[in-house]
XYZ file of C-alpha atoms in Angstrom:
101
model
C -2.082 1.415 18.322
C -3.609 -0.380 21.345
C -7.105 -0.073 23.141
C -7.039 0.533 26.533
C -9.602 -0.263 29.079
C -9.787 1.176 32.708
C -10.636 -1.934 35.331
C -13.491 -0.588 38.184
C -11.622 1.261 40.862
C -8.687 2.850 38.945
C -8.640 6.058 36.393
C -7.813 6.926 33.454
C -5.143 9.439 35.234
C -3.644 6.511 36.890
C -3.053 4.567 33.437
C -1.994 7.933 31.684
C 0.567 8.807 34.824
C 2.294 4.973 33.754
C 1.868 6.016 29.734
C 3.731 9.443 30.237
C 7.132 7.816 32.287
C 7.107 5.322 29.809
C 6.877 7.418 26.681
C 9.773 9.643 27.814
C 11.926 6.767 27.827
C 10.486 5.127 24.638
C 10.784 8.371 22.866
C 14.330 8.596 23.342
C 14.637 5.752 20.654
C 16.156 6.921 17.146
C 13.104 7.085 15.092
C 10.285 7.588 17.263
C 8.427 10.796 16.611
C 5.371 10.942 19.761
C 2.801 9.481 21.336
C -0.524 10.178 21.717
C -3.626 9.044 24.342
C -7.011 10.029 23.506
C -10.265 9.082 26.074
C -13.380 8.395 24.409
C -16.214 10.358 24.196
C -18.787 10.048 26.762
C -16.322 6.653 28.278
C -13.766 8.135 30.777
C -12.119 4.426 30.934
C -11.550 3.978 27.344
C -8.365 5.068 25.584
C -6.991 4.822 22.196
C -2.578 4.657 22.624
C -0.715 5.750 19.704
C 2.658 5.933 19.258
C 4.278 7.040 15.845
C 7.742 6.181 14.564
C 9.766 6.920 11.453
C 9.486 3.203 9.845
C 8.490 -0.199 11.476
C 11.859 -0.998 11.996
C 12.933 1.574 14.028
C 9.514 0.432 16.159
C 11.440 -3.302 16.481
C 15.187 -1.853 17.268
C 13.254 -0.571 20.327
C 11.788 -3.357 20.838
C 14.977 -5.703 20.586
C 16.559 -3.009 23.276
C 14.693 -4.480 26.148
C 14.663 -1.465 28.941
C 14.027 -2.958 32.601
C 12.753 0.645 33.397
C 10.288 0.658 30.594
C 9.230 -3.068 31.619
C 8.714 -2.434 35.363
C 6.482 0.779 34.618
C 4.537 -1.430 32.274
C 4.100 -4.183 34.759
C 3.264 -2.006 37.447
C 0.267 -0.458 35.268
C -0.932 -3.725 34.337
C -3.140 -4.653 37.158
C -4.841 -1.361 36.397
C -6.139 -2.026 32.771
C -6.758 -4.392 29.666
C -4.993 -3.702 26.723
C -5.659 -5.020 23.708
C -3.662 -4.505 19.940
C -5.354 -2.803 17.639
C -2.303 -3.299 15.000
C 0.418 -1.071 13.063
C -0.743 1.458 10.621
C 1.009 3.781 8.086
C 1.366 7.210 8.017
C -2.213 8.056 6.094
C -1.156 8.382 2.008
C -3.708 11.656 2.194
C -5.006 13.985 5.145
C -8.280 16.117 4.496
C -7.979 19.722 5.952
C -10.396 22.387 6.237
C -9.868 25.108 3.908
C -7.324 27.638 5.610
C -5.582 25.275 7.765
């Protein structure tokens, strides 16, 4: 999960353009299972990244597989934002759901 901050002068839509090409690569990975970028509320160049895999080590085969593709589209969106770690979490133990759903 990473935080994602717009610079002045560039969009969320840019950053999200650079997030989508390099998802459908990612994704391709044995064990990954989406990804996800929410904008704050009421801060169009804040974003919360999320991408969800089967077990931390099928996150680090991907990560061993270095991908030039994946690396250029990541260095090309770089001047564009700050991005800062937020850490790895695990799948929640329990989700709370209105009644009905």
């Amino acid at each position: 999960m990473f935080e994602v901050r717009i610079k002045p002068g560039h969009s969320a839509e840019e950053y999200a353009d650079a997030w989508v090409r390099a998802s459908e690569i990612i994704q391709q990975a044995p064990g990954a299972r989406g990804t996800e970028l929410h904008q704050k509320i009421g801060d169009p160049n804040a974003l919360i990244a999320i991408a969800s895999w089967e077990s931390k080590a099928h996150r680090d085969d991907m990560e061993e597989e270095h991908n030039q593709k994946v690396q250029d589209i990541i260095s090309r969106a770089a001047p564009i934002c700050d991005i800062r770690p937020l850490g790895e979490f695990e799948d929640p133990k329990w989700v709370v759901m209105p009644p009905g759903d």
